Short mmCIF file of C-alpha atoms in Angstrom, two decimals:
data_model
loop_
_atom_site.label_atom_id
_atom_site.label_comp_id
_atom_site.label_asym_id
_atom_site.label_seq_id
_atom_site.Cartn_x
_atom_site.Cartn_y
_atom_site.Cartn_z
CA MET A 1 111.40 91.76 119.10
CA THR A 2 112.76 94.47 116.81
CA THR A 3 111.24 95.35 113.27
CA PRO A 4 112.66 94.02 110.32
CA ILE A 5 114.47 96.96 107.65
CA SER A 6 111.98 94.86 104.85
CA SER A 7 108.65 95.51 106.34
CA MET A 8 110.09 99.04 107.09
CA LEU A 9 111.26 99.34 103.35
CA LEU A 10 107.32 97.30 102.03
CA VAL A 11 105.53 100.48 104.05
CA VAL A 12 107.25 102.95 103.27
CA THR A 13 106.84 101.53 99.08
CA GLY A 14 102.90 101.26 99.87
CA SER A 15 102.72 105.12 101.10
CA PHE A 16 104.85 106.12 98.59
CA ILE A 17 102.71 104.49 95.76
CA GLY A 18 99.30 105.47 97.39
CA SER A 19 100.41 108.64 97.41
CA PHE A 20 100.99 108.46 93.47
CA GLY A 21 97.20 107.62 93.56
CA ALA A 22 96.10 110.63 94.97
CA VAL A 23 97.53 112.32 92.50
CA PHE A 24 96.00 110.71 89.30
CA LEU A 25 92.76 110.93 91.10
CA LYS A 26 93.44 114.36 91.34
CA SER A 27 93.99 114.94 87.85
CA GLY A 28 91.21 112.41 87.04
CA ALA A 29 89.41 114.97 88.37
CA GLY A 30 90.16 117.88 86.68
CA LYS A 31 88.80 116.37 83.30
CA LEU A 32 85.52 115.24 84.95
CA THR A 33 82.15 115.36 82.14
CA ARG A 34 78.83 114.42 82.44
CA ASN A 35 80.27 112.30 78.99
CA VAL A 36 79.49 108.91 80.35
CA LEU A 37 81.85 107.44 77.99
CA LYS A 38 84.63 109.59 78.09
CA LEU A 39 83.83 108.93 81.96
CA ILE A 40 84.66 105.33 81.98
CA LEU A 41 87.92 105.91 79.70
CA ASN A 42 89.14 108.20 81.91
CA TRP A 43 92.30 106.22 82.30
CA ARG A 44 93.88 109.01 84.93
CA LEU A 45 91.18 107.71 87.59
CA ALA A 46 91.49 104.39 86.69
CA VAL A 47 95.35 104.08 87.65
CA GLY A 48 94.74 106.37 90.40
CA VAL A 49 92.60 103.49 92.31
CA ALA A 50 94.66 100.97 90.76
CA LEU A 51 97.59 102.40 92.77
CA TYR A 52 95.70 102.84 95.71
CA LEU A 53 95.21 99.09 95.75
CA PHE A 54 98.39 98.21 95.14
CA SER A 55 99.83 100.38 97.59
CA SER A 56 96.87 98.50 99.91
CA TYR A 57 98.87 94.79 98.82
CA PHE A 58 102.40 95.90 100.11
CA TYR A 59 100.69 97.49 103.64
CA VAL A 60 99.34 93.75 103.92
CA LEU A 61 102.63 92.50 103.69
CA GLY A 62 104.79 95.10 105.36
CA LEU A 63 102.29 95.14 108.39
CA ARG A 64 102.71 91.36 109.57
CA GLU A 65 105.53 91.74 110.95
CA GLY A 66 107.35 94.14 113.39
CA GLU A 67 106.56 96.97 116.08
CA LEU A 68 103.47 98.89 115.00
CA THR A 69 104.96 101.89 116.84
CA ILE A 70 107.43 102.06 114.30
CA LEU A 71 105.53 101.29 111.11
CA TYR A 72 102.90 103.31 112.08
CA PRO A 73 104.22 106.74 111.39
CA LEU A 74 105.34 105.37 108.05
CA VAL A 75 102.24 105.08 106.67
CA SER A 76 101.31 108.44 107.55
CA LEU A 77 104.31 109.65 105.41
CA GLY A 78 101.99 108.53 102.48
CA TYR A 79 100.04 112.32 103.90
CA ILE A 80 103.53 114.23 103.39
CA PHE A 81 104.28 112.95 100.11
CA THR A 82 101.22 113.35 98.62
CA PHE A 83 101.24 117.35 100.08
CA ILE A 84 104.91 117.61 98.65
CA TRP A 85 103.21 116.22 95.18
CA SER A 86 100.10 118.72 95.12
CA ARG A 87 102.58 121.81 95.39
CA ILE A 88 105.24 120.15 92.56
CA PHE A 89 102.35 118.73 90.44
CA PHE A 90 99.79 121.09 91.00
CA LYS A 91 101.19 124.22 91.67
CA GLU A 92 99.45 124.41 94.95
CA PRO A 93 100.70 126.93 97.75
CA PHE A 94 102.47 125.88 101.09
CA THR A 95 100.58 127.58 103.75
CA THR A 96 101.28 128.54 107.30
CA ASN A 97 97.57 126.67 107.45
CA LYS A 98 98.31 123.66 105.69
CA PHE A 99 101.46 122.94 107.76
CA ILE A 100 99.72 123.15 111.08
CA GLY A 101 96.72 121.08 109.88
CA LEU A 102 98.97 118.79 108.69
CA SER A 103 100.56 117.71 110.95
CA LEU A 104 98.37 117.60 113.38
CA VAL A 105 96.83 115.20 111.55
CA VAL A 106 99.56 113.14 111.26
CA VAL A 107 100.39 112.96 115.20
CA GLY A 108 96.46 112.55 115.41
CA ILE A 109 97.06 109.36 113.36
CA VAL A 110 100.19 107.82 114.83
CA LEU A 111 98.32 108.85 118.59
CA LEU A 112 95.09 106.57 117.49
CA GLN A 113 97.00 103.99 116.08
CA LEU A 114 99.21 103.43 119.33
CA GLY A 115 95.74 103.12 121.53
CA ASN A 116 94.68 100.83 119.39
CA ARG A 117 97.65 98.40 119.86
CA MET B 1 71.22 117.87 95.85
CA LYS B 2 71.10 121.78 95.66
CA THR B 3 74.43 122.08 93.42
CA GLU B 4 72.74 119.26 91.28
CA GLU B 5 69.78 122.09 90.56
CA THR B 6 71.70 125.32 90.30
CA ALA B 7 73.89 123.84 87.30
CA VAL B 8 70.93 122.81 85.53
CA GLN B 9 69.52 126.13 85.67
CA SER B 10 72.55 128.32 84.65
CA GLY B 11 72.22 126.77 81.01
CA ALA B 12 74.40 125.59 78.31
CA LYS B 13 77.54 125.58 79.71
CA PRO B 14 76.90 124.31 83.54
CA ARG B 15 80.22 124.34 85.02
CA PHE B 16 79.22 124.53 88.64
CA ARG B 17 82.45 125.12 91.40
CA PHE B 18 82.77 123.91 95.24
CA THR B 19 83.94 126.21 97.21
CA ARG B 20 86.65 125.10 99.48
CA LYS B 21 84.46 124.43 102.55
CA GLN B 22 81.62 122.50 100.18
CA SER B 23 84.85 120.82 99.19
CA ILE B 24 85.88 119.66 102.51
CA GLY B 25 82.57 118.64 103.21
CA LEU B 26 82.48 116.37 100.16
CA VAL B 27 85.21 114.71 101.33
CA LEU B 28 84.41 114.51 105.30
CA GLY B 29 80.74 113.13 103.79
CA ALA B 30 83.03 110.25 101.94
CA THR B 31 84.90 109.71 105.11
CA ILE B 32 81.73 108.21 106.91
CA PHE B 33 81.35 106.14 104.01
CA GLY B 34 85.02 105.48 104.22
CA ALA B 35 84.74 104.17 107.83
CA ALA B 36 81.52 102.16 107.26
CA ALA B 37 83.03 100.74 104.28
CA GLN B 38 86.12 99.98 106.90
CA MET B 39 84.33 98.00 109.42
CA LEU B 40 82.33 96.43 107.35
CA ILE B 41 85.18 94.56 105.51
CA LYS B 42 86.36 93.94 108.81
CA TYR B 43 83.60 92.19 110.03
CA GLY B 44 83.08 90.25 106.72
CA ALA B 45 87.50 89.52 106.96
CA ASN B 46 86.80 87.73 110.37
CA ASN B 47 83.31 85.54 109.60
CA LEU B 48 84.71 84.79 106.39
CA ALA B 49 83.97 80.55 105.40
CA SER B 50 86.54 80.31 103.48
CA SER B 51 89.20 82.09 101.55
CA SER B 52 88.07 81.26 98.28
CA PRO B 53 87.83 84.21 96.12
CA ILE B 54 84.06 83.51 95.70
CA ASP B 55 83.17 83.70 98.96
CA MET B 56 85.26 87.13 98.93
CA VAL B 57 83.02 88.64 96.76
CA THR B 58 79.75 86.95 97.47
CA ASN B 59 80.13 87.55 101.59
CA PRO B 60 77.19 90.15 101.81
CA PRO B 61 79.65 92.31 104.78
CA LEU B 62 82.60 92.54 102.15
CA PHE B 63 80.64 93.09 99.23
CA THR B 64 78.91 96.34 101.34
CA GLY B 65 82.23 97.50 102.61
CA TYR B 66 83.70 97.65 98.47
CA ALA B 67 80.32 99.13 96.99
CA LEU B 68 80.97 102.17 100.02
CA TYR B 69 84.43 102.49 99.42
CA GLY B 70 83.54 103.06 95.77
CA ILE B 71 80.48 105.75 97.10
CA PHE B 72 83.65 107.15 99.41
CA THR B 73 85.76 107.18 95.98
CA VAL B 74 83.21 109.20 93.88
CA LEU B 75 83.03 111.66 96.42
CA LEU B 76 86.16 112.11 96.90
CA VAL B 77 87.45 113.18 92.98
CA LEU B 78 83.91 115.08 93.03
CA ALA B 79 85.51 116.96 95.84
CA LEU B 80 89.14 116.98 94.11
CA ARG B 81 87.63 118.63 90.88
CA ASP B 82 87.65 122.23 92.31
CA GLY B 83 89.57 122.11 95.35
CA GLU B 84 93.14 122.11 96.16
CA LEU B 85 94.61 118.38 97.13
CA SER B 86 97.13 119.71 99.63
CA ILE B 87 93.96 120.91 101.79
CA LEU B 88 91.52 117.78 101.19
CA TYR B 89 93.63 115.01 101.32
CA PRO B 90 94.69 115.52 104.96
CA VAL B 91 90.89 115.42 105.67
CA ILE B 92 90.70 111.70 105.06
CA SER B 93 92.19 111.23 107.95
CA MET B 94 89.21 111.85 109.78
CA THR B 95 88.21 108.22 108.46
CA PHE B 96 90.17 106.87 111.62
CA ALA B 97 88.91 109.05 113.80
CA TRP B 98 85.00 107.87 112.77
CA VAL B 99 86.29 103.80 113.04
CA ALA B 100 87.57 104.66 116.59
CA ILE B 101 84.20 106.01 117.44
CA LEU B 102 82.16 103.92 115.60
CA SER B 103 84.16 101.24 117.50
CA VAL B 104 83.76 102.17 120.91
CA ILE B 105 79.95 102.48 119.99
CA LEU B 106 79.01 99.21 117.52
CA LEU B 107 81.86 96.44 118.74
CA GLY B 108 81.95 98.01 122.58
CA GLU B 109 85.62 98.84 122.31
CA ARG B 110 87.51 100.29 125.47
CA LEU B 111 88.41 104.77 124.97
CA ASN B 112 92.14 104.93 125.99
CA LEU B 113 94.00 108.39 126.48
CA PHE B 114 95.45 107.95 122.66
CA LYS B 115 92.47 107.10 121.12
CA VAL B 116 90.53 110.15 122.41
CA ALA B 117 93.94 112.42 122.39
CA GLY B 118 94.75 111.27 118.39
CA ILE B 119 90.97 111.50 117.71
CA GLY B 120 90.95 115.12 119.05
CA ILE B 121 94.13 116.23 117.50
CA ILE B 122 92.66 115.35 113.92
CA ILE B 123 89.65 117.29 114.12
CA VAL B 124 91.53 120.33 115.72
CA GLY B 125 93.89 119.64 112.24
CA VAL B 126 91.23 119.33 110.12
CA ALA B 127 89.46 122.81 111.73
CA ILE B 128 92.82 124.69 110.15
CA LEU B 129 92.96 122.81 106.77
CA GLY B 130 89.04 124.41 106.94
CA ARG B 131 90.57 127.60 107.59
CA ASN B 132 93.04 128.14 105.35
CA SER B 133 93.09 131.61 103.58
CA ASN B 134 94.77 131.72 100.57
CA ARG B 135 91.42 131.83 98.22
#
């Protein structure tokens, strides 16, 4: 069984879109208030949730066909994208602990998903 | 609960800030809801009578699953208010570990070396993120 390029592209697109969901949630979270109306009108949070839903659509399409050993690691790309955006958009410093922690998490996810096959 | 009290007592402009560990704790709590949501949605989807949109909304396990995802999102946003995205986002991966553990307990799925190693490595990774010393 081979993995179609289209499946790989769909999964990468899904993780790319999802990583921006995280960026909008973070950005909206910075504007949290106790004012209920303002909370409802917090468009950043709404966009964040919408991007997540949108990304799951690509995952479902992408994971239908192809080898999961190739596709699952691509899903974890979302964690790496988000890590990069947090530096670019929120000026969060890269530290050694973050690199090690993130790398272990990505390896762990891939192993777990391989075990689920 | 304690955080609410602190915010109220501090007077006119309450601005309680979660510490890094508290934010990570919130996300860890959120992942339990996220894992329960995934289990319920998987169960609901497998036992769906038909694929009509009405069935998808009124099916109790699916409906409960979506609601738990809502709680997951609220807790995540609350944590993101004060915490760093680059630390908190990878913590969400604990959802995968909970789902694997719950599947063994509730569905009788068998553990294998890959799963045990995966769960263990994710936990170590999250622990190292918690030790981050830049604040």
